[in-house]
Amino acid sequence: MPNPDSREFLSGAVERVTFHNLETGFCVVRVQVRGRRDLVALIGCAASIAPGEQVQATGRWVNDRTHGLQFKADWLRVAPPDSAEAVERYLASGLIKGIGRHYAKQLVAAFGAEVFDIIEREPDRLRDVPGVGPVRASSIAAGWREQRAIRDIMLFLHQHGVGTARAVRIFKTYGIDAVKTISENPYRLARDIRGVGFLSADRIAERLGIEKTAMMRVRAGLGYRLAQALDEGHCGLPRDVLLAESARQLGVSSEIVGQALDLELADGALAADTVDSQPCIFLAALHSAERQLAERLRQLSQGAPPWPVIDTDRARAWVEARLHLTLSERQAEAFAAAVRTKVLVITGGPGVGKTTLLRAIVAVLAAKGVRPALAAPTGRAAKRLSEATGLEARTLHRLLEVNPRTGRFRRNESNPLEAQHVVVDELSMIDVPLMWSLVRAVSPGAALLLVGDADQLPSVGPGQVLADLIGSARVPVVRLTSIFRQAASSRIIVNAHRINQGEMPDLGRSTESDFHFVEADDPDVAMRKLLQVICERIPTRYGLHPFHDVQVLCPMNRGSLGARTLNVGLQRALNPPGPDAVERFGYTFGVGDKVMQVENDYEKEVYNGDLGLVVSVDQAASEIVVSFDGRRVAYDFGELDRLVLAYATTIHKAQGSEYPAVVIPLTTQHYVMLQRNLLYTAITRGRKLVVLIGQARALAIAVKGTHTRRRWTKLREWLTEKQS
């Protein structure tokens, strides 16, 4: 019996195609392998495959509990059949239009194994076969050319280091022109194919003999560096920084990069501008989005709200009696501003009454018959907003009706939202492209209420929308600062505000406290204590489930106390991988694992930061199923680069979410990330319990850390200039 752990090479003839997905290339075939009596079940990925063809594959044997022993290929090459019998099976498969079982038999009888040479070089001879006229002969020749092209494309891509799954994706995108398209400009792959970045395209270009100094390479490299800048939160980069860093990354001179930049600017792919008088370069689409966002906000803020004038004193008295609450002076000011103003920003930390204020505003406007639309960036944040207001709240992607195929929104200036009052929570999470998509879909006469905590981390994506709105002083802003009495009893809230003001949190020991600090000077000790706290102390003392109720939040991904390493340890402790687990892209996924989506997938309707639970792993179908709040979503094994384990996650990824308990490792190995807003954001994710584990020195560094990296964005200037 084959060793399931060893990697082997396998070759043979395809006897039967059990399953083939034309979209993904996933296939299950039965193969006759020389020296084996029984057919081998082979699972792999191929753009095209048919009985009679020869296959070569590398992979490993897996023993599926339902389907038995199978050969799971991670590399698969398909070749034409090489015997008359195999040729007949191939032609009878229906893969080539115009040939069925009858004509397959007749063609092989007439031409034997040489039939493919006849089809390719002398297609007119096909008419010698009874029943084959000029139309059928032409159809057979065209069908064969298409199959030949597919095989040539797959061979070309394999020769240039592209795996089978991505090769199928490339073929589906470019069709039979794939070889020509890639040969002319391999850097198109980074732009057009998910999972192929600049570095992968660059390796293919090198194999094709493209010089380092080739202008197509340097131009693509500029886009690559600006794309990296987007991931760092920038909308652009200073011109001199872009030139120097691109030259270093590409290994070419700054002069060549400058020439490439001039070409990109002339083509309109990039845009030149200034930020605080410093010359900067932007991706053209993002530069346009910032400018139009500022202009649209100016337009929306003009005029009166789309409801009759409201007597705020009477409305306040009514809503306080109706909802059994009392608004503070500052809340009352914000309440009045919200019912009188078309665009308003409300900001403040935890426990200052943002939720209470929102309930009051929404209730009064609902009583006046105003049509509302409530939204937040993530599903969890939308759910909290709905619970707070008693009204339906949706994610921004659902509110704006994303098109699953294109990723674009159906709601825009031509098809605006019907709502008269649009309320958006967790504004700090929203980047420039999403904010522009939102405001362009708001009807010109509607009002817009934006709510967020300006002291939290800015968005993961480009820009700092909330900070720029507040900093511009061109949009009305109400800041809530007073902590309410009931919130003041929580050390989580009190310590969050202390940290935000640059003061050390209260670390006094108390069994009744909801905030704890566990000293651990050594990373190994910190890891042991973290596992003990999660698996033993929290469940025993607080009755919280270590899997469902506790979330570990890390300052960074890397390091012995980073999210990647902690995920391995926590998975081993809470849900050890079983026999059906699948290993892909550096992670092992099994039934019961907590996972997170790391990019927007509009077709699956799953978005960056969504948390799910693996509910099944099907090795035979190469598929896992993940439940996201009860909605089941299937992933092919080749798509698992969209998921990561989520027992531990970075603080950035936790924005907009709350958990019953959060555990935060904090040591000086996280030095570069020890910033006040990062720690503040992490602590405010905990609803019932926060536990810091690490070094007091690291905590002090984070509390003092106000030197956050500047984000290069022009939105604040656009907002100021447009009204100057």
XYZ file of C-alpha atoms in Angstrom:
724
model
C 0.000 0.000 0.000
C 1.392 3.483 -0.867
C 2.777 5.613 1.932
C 0.271 8.474 2.519
C 3.028 10.780 3.772
C 5.372 10.433 0.769
C 5.341 12.532 -2.395
C 5.337 10.518 -5.614
C 5.246 10.826 -9.390
C 2.397 9.125 -11.229
C 1.639 8.718 -14.943
C -0.986 6.838 -16.907
C -3.952 7.002 -19.250
C -7.277 8.615 -18.332
C -10.008 5.971 -18.475
C -12.891 7.987 -17.087
C -13.579 11.609 -16.051
C -15.754 11.384 -12.948
C -16.009 15.147 -12.395
C -14.595 18.300 -13.996
C -15.408 21.883 -12.991
C -14.788 24.081 -16.030
C -14.625 27.250 -13.918
C -11.960 26.158 -11.419
C -10.387 23.260 -13.326
C -10.922 20.899 -10.377
C -11.241 17.302 -11.613
C -11.621 13.733 -10.405
C -10.469 11.145 -12.937
C -9.835 7.392 -13.062
C -6.368 6.585 -14.415
C -4.884 3.302 -15.651
C -1.358 3.242 -14.255
C 1.120 0.697 -15.604
C 1.781 -2.051 -13.069
C -1.498 -1.503 -11.211
C -4.468 -3.772 -11.717
C -7.107 -1.330 -10.431
C -7.782 2.140 -11.721
C -6.335 4.944 -9.611
C -8.596 7.789 -8.456
C -6.670 10.987 -9.209
C -7.701 14.426 -7.911
C -6.182 17.524 -9.450
C -6.691 20.623 -11.532
C -6.743 20.859 -15.340
C -8.180 23.336 -17.824
C -9.211 20.457 -20.074
C -9.106 16.674 -19.648
C -10.727 13.729 -21.441
C -10.622 9.916 -21.534
C -7.702 8.566 -23.545
C -5.339 11.406 -22.692
C -2.083 10.774 -20.879
C -1.486 12.410 -17.487
C 1.652 13.045 -15.462
C 1.273 14.178 -11.872
C 3.169 14.719 -8.645
C 1.421 14.582 -5.299
C 0.644 12.268 -2.408
C -1.710 9.453 -1.536
C -4.642 10.208 0.746
C -7.000 7.729 2.353
C -10.462 9.258 2.250
C -12.911 7.670 4.658
C -15.696 7.842 2.034
C -13.890 7.341 -1.273
C -10.900 5.251 -0.192
C -7.348 5.595 -1.489
C -6.780 8.527 -3.877
C -3.814 10.267 -5.465
C -4.007 13.995 -4.751
C -1.984 15.912 -7.354
C -0.553 19.356 -6.714
C 0.969 19.368 -10.223
C -0.770 17.837 -13.243
C 0.168 17.781 -16.923
C -2.118 16.439 -19.652
C -0.722 15.048 -22.954
C -2.428 13.718 -26.118
C -3.289 10.005 -26.285
C -0.565 7.826 -27.862
C -2.376 4.694 -29.063
C -5.247 4.048 -31.493
C -7.451 2.754 -28.692
C -6.727 5.785 -26.505
C -7.251 8.135 -29.451
C -10.694 6.643 -30.033
C -11.685 7.092 -26.372
C -10.466 10.702 -26.490
C -12.378 11.535 -29.669
C -15.520 9.809 -28.365
C -15.495 11.964 -25.203
C -17.204 14.878 -26.974
C -14.365 17.271 -26.178
C -13.938 18.086 -29.890
C -17.129 19.385 -31.442
C -18.386 17.384 -34.399
C -17.062 14.026 -33.154
C -19.050 11.500 -31.129
C -18.688 7.746 -30.632
C -19.663 6.917 -34.229
C -17.251 9.294 -35.947
C -14.485 8.572 -33.425
C -14.557 4.899 -34.474
C -14.641 5.780 -38.179
C -11.821 8.331 -37.965
C -9.520 5.940 -36.100
C -10.405 3.156 -38.549
C -9.440 5.457 -41.436
C -6.315 7.138 -40.024
C -5.264 5.164 -36.930
C -3.178 6.945 -34.265
C -2.142 9.535 -36.887
C -5.614 11.105 -36.865
C -4.435 14.226 -34.990
C -1.774 14.949 -37.619
C -4.437 14.621 -40.314
C -6.831 16.984 -38.463
C -4.070 19.558 -37.976
C -2.231 19.416 -41.309
C -4.663 17.962 -43.853
C -8.195 18.617 -42.516
C -9.670 18.228 -46.027
C -8.852 14.492 -45.884
C -11.439 14.132 -43.097
C -14.080 14.313 -45.846
C -12.890 10.866 -47.023
C -14.740 9.462 -43.987
C -18.393 8.713 -44.852
C -20.735 11.328 -43.384
C -18.047 13.987 -42.829
C -18.791 16.971 -45.036
C -17.051 20.371 -45.250
C -18.969 21.863 -42.269
C -18.221 18.934 -39.953
C -14.589 18.781 -41.111
C -14.173 22.501 -40.389
C -15.786 22.088 -36.941
C -13.481 19.172 -36.079
C -10.380 21.145 -37.143
C -11.444 24.194 -35.096
C -12.188 22.064 -32.020
C -8.803 20.376 -32.217
C -6.997 23.725 -32.569
C -8.712 24.964 -29.404
C -7.719 21.857 -27.426
C -4.177 22.083 -28.756
C -4.011 25.730 -27.697
C -5.161 24.866 -24.171
C -2.477 22.186 -23.903
C 0.221 24.553 -25.213
C -0.839 27.254 -22.749
C -0.704 24.885 -19.776
C 2.707 23.588 -20.871
C 4.010 27.150 -21.276
C 2.802 28.158 -17.817
C 4.177 25.027 -16.158
C 7.549 25.654 -17.794
C 7.560 29.140 -16.291
C 6.885 28.024 -12.746
C 3.109 28.595 -12.567
C 1.187 25.979 -10.585
C -1.743 24.161 -12.139
C -4.518 25.929 -10.181
C -3.222 29.388 -11.098
C -2.530 28.262 -14.657
C -6.210 27.357 -15.015
C -7.150 30.768 -13.604
C -4.870 32.461 -16.152
C -6.332 30.449 -19.035
C -9.886 31.315 -17.945
C -8.938 35.017 -17.936
C -6.963 35.278 -21.197
C -8.341 32.327 -23.187
C -6.390 30.977 -26.139
C -4.380 34.232 -26.345
C -2.790 33.557 -22.944
C 0.714 32.715 -24.207
C 0.783 35.760 -26.515
C -0.567 38.066 -23.776
C 1.905 36.893 -21.127
C 4.873 36.862 -23.502
C 4.170 40.450 -24.538
C 3.805 41.711 -20.969
C 3.969 39.218 -18.074
C 3.364 42.059 -15.600
C -0.288 42.081 -16.632
C -0.629 38.960 -14.481
C -0.143 41.012 -11.309
C -2.985 43.291 -12.345
C -5.411 40.738 -13.771
C -4.978 37.468 -11.848
C -5.846 37.051 -8.169
C -2.991 35.414 -6.299
C -0.302 36.521 -8.780
C 1.589 39.537 -7.489
C 4.375 41.621 -8.994
C 7.113 39.352 -7.639
C 5.587 36.248 -9.235
C 5.119 38.083 -12.536
C 8.712 39.309 -12.272
C 10.004 35.733 -11.947
C 8.071 34.742 -15.084
C 9.458 37.798 -16.886
C 13.008 36.790 -15.930
C 12.453 33.287 -17.362
C 11.180 34.914 -20.541
C 14.437 36.854 -20.790
C 13.034 40.311 -20.054
C 15.798 42.663 -18.893
C 15.766 44.271 -15.449
C 15.860 47.685 -17.050
C 12.959 46.991 -19.440
C 10.518 49.876 -19.262
C 7.493 47.571 -18.842
C 9.144 46.103 -15.730
C 10.043 49.448 -14.182
C 6.588 50.890 -14.869
C 4.974 47.856 -13.246
C 7.413 48.216 -10.337
C 6.209 51.768 -9.667
C 2.641 50.482 -9.413
C 3.869 47.714 -7.111
C 5.512 50.191 -4.710
C 2.400 52.381 -4.663
C 0.256 49.286 -4.029
C 2.511 48.507 -1.060
C 1.960 52.087 0.117
C -1.805 51.507 0.004
C -1.339 48.520 2.310
C 0.537 50.871 4.672
C -2.427 53.276 4.666
C -1.063 55.895 2.268
C -2.956 57.345 -0.673
C 0.318 58.375 -2.321
C 4.031 58.808 -1.634
C 6.451 61.731 -1.837
C 7.994 61.718 -5.302
C 11.594 61.397 -4.063
C 10.631 58.512 -1.729
C 8.842 56.670 -4.541
C 11.796 57.066 -6.918
C 14.404 55.978 -4.369
C 12.465 53.003 -2.981
C 11.384 51.764 -6.415
C 14.980 51.961 -7.677
C 16.169 49.951 -4.650
C 13.433 47.309 -4.984
C 13.922 46.897 -8.738
C 17.715 47.080 -8.719
C 17.850 49.847 -11.338
C 18.939 53.478 -11.391
C 16.743 56.373 -10.237
C 17.096 57.870 -13.720
C 15.368 54.862 -15.322
C 12.652 54.971 -12.666
C 12.174 58.668 -13.406
C 11.691 57.908 -17.118
C 9.136 55.209 -16.254
C 7.339 57.634 -13.948
C 7.058 60.213 -16.718
C 5.472 57.583 -18.974
C 3.002 56.491 -16.267
C 2.023 60.115 -15.632
C 1.599 60.762 -19.363
C -0.621 57.672 -19.682
C -2.776 58.804 -16.764
C -2.088 55.710 -14.645
C -0.483 57.903 -11.961
C -1.172 61.478 -10.850
C 1.216 64.138 -9.543
C 0.177 66.588 -6.832
C 1.429 68.117 -3.602
C 0.680 67.390 0.046
C 1.686 70.220 2.387
C 3.692 71.649 -0.543
C 5.682 68.412 -0.976
C 5.536 66.826 -4.472
C 3.739 63.474 -4.283
C 2.653 60.729 -6.658
C -0.717 58.968 -6.428
C -2.459 56.153 -8.213
C -4.754 58.169 -10.479
C -7.980 56.470 -9.374
C -7.240 57.067 -5.689
C -6.233 60.673 -6.271
C -9.534 61.228 -8.067
C -11.485 59.484 -5.281
C -10.051 61.779 -2.591
C -10.794 64.896 -4.621
C -14.343 63.842 -5.484
C -14.992 62.704 -1.900
C -14.200 66.190 -0.615
C -16.358 67.807 -3.290
C -19.292 65.495 -2.618
C -19.166 66.121 1.145
C -19.236 69.869 0.466
C -22.315 69.433 -1.736
C -24.109 67.183 0.762
C -23.540 69.596 3.635
C -25.366 72.447 1.870
C -28.984 73.265 2.605
C -31.445 72.004 5.223
C -32.161 68.356 6.202
C -34.979 66.602 4.304
C -37.467 66.861 7.174
C -39.460 69.747 8.670
C -37.820 71.918 11.329
C -37.831 70.061 14.674
C -38.279 71.757 18.047
C -35.236 70.152 19.709
C -36.343 70.892 23.298
C -39.727 69.219 22.779
C -38.127 66.366 20.805
C -35.579 65.820 23.565
C -38.251 65.682 26.254
C -40.302 63.264 24.152
C -37.461 60.879 23.416
C -36.191 60.875 27.011
C -39.637 59.882 28.216
C -40.139 57.383 25.389
C -36.800 55.587 25.794
C -36.465 56.113 29.581
C -33.118 57.885 29.325
C -31.562 61.246 30.152
C -29.257 63.038 27.741
C -26.282 64.927 29.168
C -25.634 68.522 28.136
C -23.086 67.476 25.550
C -25.355 64.723 24.248
C -28.189 67.244 23.998
C -25.958 69.538 21.899
C -25.120 66.635 19.600
C -28.801 65.669 19.424
C -29.761 69.181 18.368
C -26.980 69.331 15.785
C -28.025 65.962 14.333
C -31.613 67.038 13.662
C -30.605 70.438 12.258
C -27.550 69.558 10.166
C -27.210 67.645 6.907
C -23.708 66.274 7.576
C -22.433 65.677 11.108
C -19.576 63.739 12.732
C -19.998 62.415 16.293
C -16.848 61.084 17.941
C -15.869 59.823 21.368
C -14.428 56.865 23.252
C -16.142 54.003 25.079
C -18.700 54.762 27.789
C -19.370 58.365 26.695
C -22.898 57.731 25.424
C -22.583 57.461 21.643
C -25.007 54.523 21.549
C -27.590 56.270 23.748
C -27.353 59.389 21.605
C -27.805 57.376 18.408
C -30.909 55.688 19.808
C -32.417 59.090 20.599
C -31.649 60.590 17.178
C -32.952 57.594 15.246
C -36.130 57.358 17.372
C -37.076 61.021 16.866
C -36.499 60.945 13.113
C -38.409 57.656 12.798
C -41.349 59.298 14.571
C -41.222 62.068 11.946
C -41.473 59.478 9.157
C -37.877 59.911 7.949
C -36.603 56.976 5.885
C -33.356 55.780 7.523
C -30.457 53.583 6.361
C -28.030 52.319 8.995
C -24.690 50.732 8.121
C -21.235 49.808 9.395
C -18.076 48.462 7.738
C -18.311 44.924 9.166
C -21.084 42.444 9.862
C -20.370 42.442 13.590
C -20.413 46.231 13.810
C -23.682 46.323 11.833
C -25.204 43.768 14.198
C -24.253 45.905 17.225
C -25.704 49.007 15.575
C -28.951 47.161 14.898
C -29.152 45.946 18.508
C -28.501 49.480 19.803
C -31.122 51.227 17.659
C -33.737 48.527 17.140
C -33.575 49.133 13.375
C -32.051 47.056 10.595
C -28.387 47.845 9.999
C -26.372 46.437 7.118
C -22.762 46.260 6.096
C -21.752 49.029 3.727
C -21.229 46.481 0.962
C -24.812 45.260 1.318
C -26.209 48.770 1.662
C -24.464 49.825 -1.541
C -25.421 46.532 -3.276
C -22.072 45.202 -4.409
C -22.016 43.383 -7.744
C -20.453 39.968 -6.968
C -18.862 39.635 -10.398
C -17.237 43.066 -10.729
C -16.870 44.175 -7.101
C -18.505 47.482 -8.039
C -21.510 48.958 -6.292
C -24.908 49.223 -7.942
C -25.736 52.274 -5.822
C -24.154 55.507 -7.086
C -25.108 58.977 -8.371
C -27.311 57.440 -11.063
C -28.962 55.008 -8.663
C -28.830 56.650 -5.206
C -30.084 55.247 -1.931
C -33.734 56.008 -1.174
C -32.883 56.835 2.448
C -33.355 60.384 3.709
C -31.029 59.840 6.679
C -27.902 57.683 6.342
C -26.196 56.688 9.606
C -22.726 55.094 9.473
C -20.964 53.720 12.562
C -17.278 52.818 13.068
C -16.160 55.560 10.686
C -12.496 55.182 11.716
C -12.442 51.845 9.845
C -13.594 53.276 6.511
C -10.911 53.983 3.900
C -11.025 56.503 1.072
C -12.355 54.229 -1.734
C -15.216 52.917 0.412
C -16.069 56.381 1.750
C -16.192 57.763 -1.785
C -18.473 54.889 -2.828
C -20.745 55.713 0.113
C -21.100 59.468 -0.381
C -21.650 59.203 -4.123
C -24.620 56.896 -3.389
C -26.222 59.277 -0.846
C -29.045 61.278 -2.423
C -28.174 65.025 -2.700
C -31.081 65.953 -0.426
C -30.363 63.334 2.246
C -28.600 63.836 5.587
C -25.467 61.947 6.627
C -24.555 61.111 10.237
C -21.056 59.717 10.762
C -20.071 58.112 14.074
C -16.668 56.858 15.186
C -13.825 56.984 17.680
C -11.117 59.294 16.353
C -8.565 57.911 18.845
C -8.717 54.380 17.457
C -6.438 53.102 14.728
C -7.113 54.507 11.264
C -8.462 52.241 8.509
C -6.490 49.270 7.262
C -6.964 50.604 3.733
C -5.653 53.905 2.339
C -6.439 57.226 4.011
C -7.558 58.478 7.409
C -11.048 59.671 6.624
C -12.290 60.372 10.153
C -9.114 62.197 11.210
C -9.130 64.288 8.032
C -12.808 65.217 8.405
C -12.198 66.404 11.968
C -8.867 68.074 11.140
C -10.290 70.030 8.220
C -12.762 71.918 10.468
C -15.072 72.057 7.427
C -17.559 69.439 8.668
C -19.490 69.941 11.934
C -18.044 67.696 14.688
C -19.342 66.902 18.169
C -16.890 65.183 20.535
C -18.317 63.340 23.563
C -15.833 63.076 26.440
C -17.663 62.520 29.748
C -17.766 58.928 31.017
C -21.186 57.977 32.350
C -21.513 56.720 35.919
C -22.448 53.159 34.936
C -19.491 52.977 32.539
C -17.108 54.411 35.144
C -17.414 51.202 37.194
C -15.650 49.303 34.392
C -11.869 49.364 34.649
C -11.757 48.512 30.944
C -13.382 51.858 30.102
C -11.557 53.855 32.768
C -8.177 52.431 31.729
C -8.922 52.974 28.044
C -9.463 56.674 28.750
C -6.349 56.848 30.977
C -4.245 55.337 28.186
C -5.779 57.719 25.665
C -4.690 60.626 27.864
C -1.134 59.255 28.141
C -1.541 57.851 31.656
C -0.630 54.334 32.784
C -3.674 52.119 33.419
C -4.639 51.073 36.928
C -2.984 47.659 37.359
C -4.145 47.037 40.934
C -5.106 43.425 41.623
C -8.751 42.672 42.292
C -10.706 39.457 41.798
C -13.768 41.525 40.840
C -11.945 43.552 38.204
C -12.579 43.259 34.461
C -9.002 44.403 33.673
C -5.846 42.432 34.537
C -2.128 42.580 33.884
C -0.057 39.360 34.020
C 3.701 39.973 34.252
C 5.871 37.878 31.926
C 9.382 39.087 31.019
C 10.333 36.162 28.787
C 8.451 35.340 25.534
C 8.385 31.608 26.361
C 6.955 32.362 29.806
C 4.442 34.724 28.222
C 3.322 31.976 25.833
C 2.839 29.484 28.697
C 0.933 32.012 30.774
C -1.217 33.034 27.817
C -2.278 29.433 27.188
C -2.932 28.921 30.902
C -5.030 32.102 31.130
C -7.133 31.166 28.089
C -7.548 27.444 28.732
C -7.826 27.410 32.533
C -8.083 30.692 34.432
C -10.675 32.556 32.338
C -13.081 29.574 32.057
C -12.743 28.794 35.783
C -13.075 32.316 37.174
C -15.369 33.983 34.636
C -17.230 31.058 33.085
C -16.235 32.190 29.582
C -15.590 29.616 26.875
C -11.913 29.598 25.772
C -12.870 29.032 22.130
C -16.068 31.022 21.566
C -15.661 33.903 24.047
C -11.925 34.682 24.099
C -9.979 36.442 21.351
C -6.214 36.997 21.376
C -5.192 40.346 19.861
C -1.554 40.864 18.864
C 0.296 44.058 17.937
C 1.830 42.268 14.933
C 1.811 39.056 12.904
C 5.470 38.133 13.217
C 7.555 37.027 16.198
C 7.228 34.341 18.850
C 4.268 36.243 20.317
C 2.854 37.309 16.954
C -0.484 36.164 15.591
C 1.000 33.471 13.313
C 2.936 31.661 16.042
C 0.175 32.021 18.624
C -2.363 30.568 16.199
C -0.336 27.363 15.948
C -0.085 27.042 19.738
C -3.734 27.904 20.351
C -4.930 25.542 17.635
C -2.888 22.751 19.219
C -4.414 23.512 22.622
C -8.027 24.185 21.641
C -8.627 22.197 18.445
C -5.772 19.855 17.414
C -5.822 19.025 13.678
C -7.546 15.715 12.907
C -6.935 13.225 10.076
C -9.093 15.194 7.615
C -7.239 18.490 8.149
C -5.759 20.155 5.054
C -2.480 22.069 4.949
C -2.301 25.009 2.560
C -0.443 28.340 2.360
C 1.310 27.870 5.711
C -1.789 26.958 7.757
C -3.515 23.714 8.676
C -7.315 23.872 8.555
C -9.565 21.314 10.241
C -13.179 20.983 11.345
C -13.856 23.322 14.263
C -11.082 25.811 13.483
C -11.725 29.521 13.936
C -10.781 31.334 10.710
C -10.782 34.840 9.279
C -11.292 36.057 5.707
C -8.374 38.306 4.703
C -9.680 39.844 1.467
C -13.021 40.931 0.062
C -14.731 38.184 -1.935
C -17.800 39.671 -3.559
C -18.983 36.434 -5.158
C -18.998 34.608 -1.825
C -20.212 37.757 -0.025
C -17.459 37.394 2.557
C -15.341 40.397 3.446
C -11.938 41.205 4.896
C -12.018 40.601 8.676
C -15.103 38.339 8.754
C -14.762 35.535 11.335
C -16.004 32.022 10.628
C -15.866 28.417 11.790
C -14.767 25.463 9.640
C -17.694 23.000 9.616
C -16.472 20.424 7.076
C -13.388 19.328 5.142
C -13.928 17.177 2.042
C -10.609 15.804 0.794
C -12.261 14.093 -2.183
C -13.837 17.310 -3.450
C -10.840 19.438 -2.333
C -13.252 21.703 -0.483
C -13.822 23.081 2.986
C -17.009 24.744 4.210
C -16.925 27.675 6.627
C -19.883 29.016 8.591
C -20.018 32.822 8.859
C -22.712 33.646 11.423
C -24.713 30.615 10.254
C -24.195 31.188 6.503
C -22.184 28.373 4.926
C -19.539 29.251 2.341
C -17.504 26.698 0.351
C -13.804 27.146 -0.476
C -11.783 25.114 -2.939
C -8.408 24.136 -1.456
C -6.781 26.466 -3.982
C -8.719 29.385 -2.454
C -7.472 28.864 1.098
C -5.007 31.741 0.756
C -8.080 33.888 1.470
C -8.330 32.444 4.993
C -6.078 32.450 8.052
C -6.478 30.878 11.468
C -8.102 33.364 13.851
C -7.542 32.120 17.409
C -5.165 35.085 17.450
C -5.375 38.048 15.111
C -3.733 41.434 14.774
C -5.311 44.414 16.493
C -5.769 46.070 13.098
C -7.924 43.149 11.922
C -10.064 43.362 15.088
C -11.268 46.908 14.392
C -15.036 47.159 14.479
C -15.400 43.937 16.492
C -16.096 43.307 20.154
C -15.490 40.120 22.123
C -16.557 38.984 25.597
C -12.855 38.694 26.530
C -9.619 39.781 24.877
C -6.100 38.682 25.781
C -3.288 40.960 24.577
C 0.384 39.875 24.552
C 2.581 42.942 24.974
C 6.380 42.721 25.004
C 9.281 44.756 23.693
C 9.608 42.365 20.726
C 6.571 44.304 19.447
C 8.550 47.544 19.833
C 7.909 49.020 16.371
C 4.144 48.662 16.888
C 3.901 49.842 20.499
C 1.716 52.907 19.989
C -0.983 54.438 22.153
C -3.771 54.204 19.569
C -2.948 50.532 18.940
C -3.192 49.653 22.644
C -6.319 51.797 23.064
C -8.006 50.064 20.120
C -7.128 46.615 21.513
C -8.454 47.328 24.999
C -11.735 48.767 23.712
C -12.441 45.479 21.867
C -13.085 43.737 25.216
C -16.665 43.791 26.489
C -16.425 41.864 29.778
C -12.734 41.159 30.326
C -9.307 42.397 29.211
C -6.052 40.625 30.142
C -2.640 42.038 29.220
C 0.233 39.543 29.346
C 3.817 40.725 29.074
C 6.190 43.416 30.290
C 5.312 46.564 32.196
C 8.062 48.324 30.219
C 6.349 47.451 26.920
C 3.056 48.752 28.333
C 4.720 52.033 29.320
C 6.270 52.401 25.855
C 2.877 51.884 24.238
C 1.163 54.418 26.526
C 3.808 57.037 25.675
C 3.874 56.096 21.973
C 2.283 58.973 20.092
C 4.724 59.107 17.163
C 2.478 57.316 14.705
C 3.651 57.122 11.114
C 2.295 59.870 8.912
C -0.232 58.849 6.281
C 0.221 60.570 2.953
C -3.269 61.722 2.041
C -4.650 64.916 0.508
C -8.250 64.704 1.699
C -7.827 67.285 4.471
C -6.364 69.767 1.979
C -9.125 69.072 -0.546
C -11.761 69.680 2.140
C -10.101 72.940 3.167
C -9.365 74.219 -0.328
C -12.828 73.515 -1.686
C -14.405 75.822 0.897
C -11.713 78.451 1.044
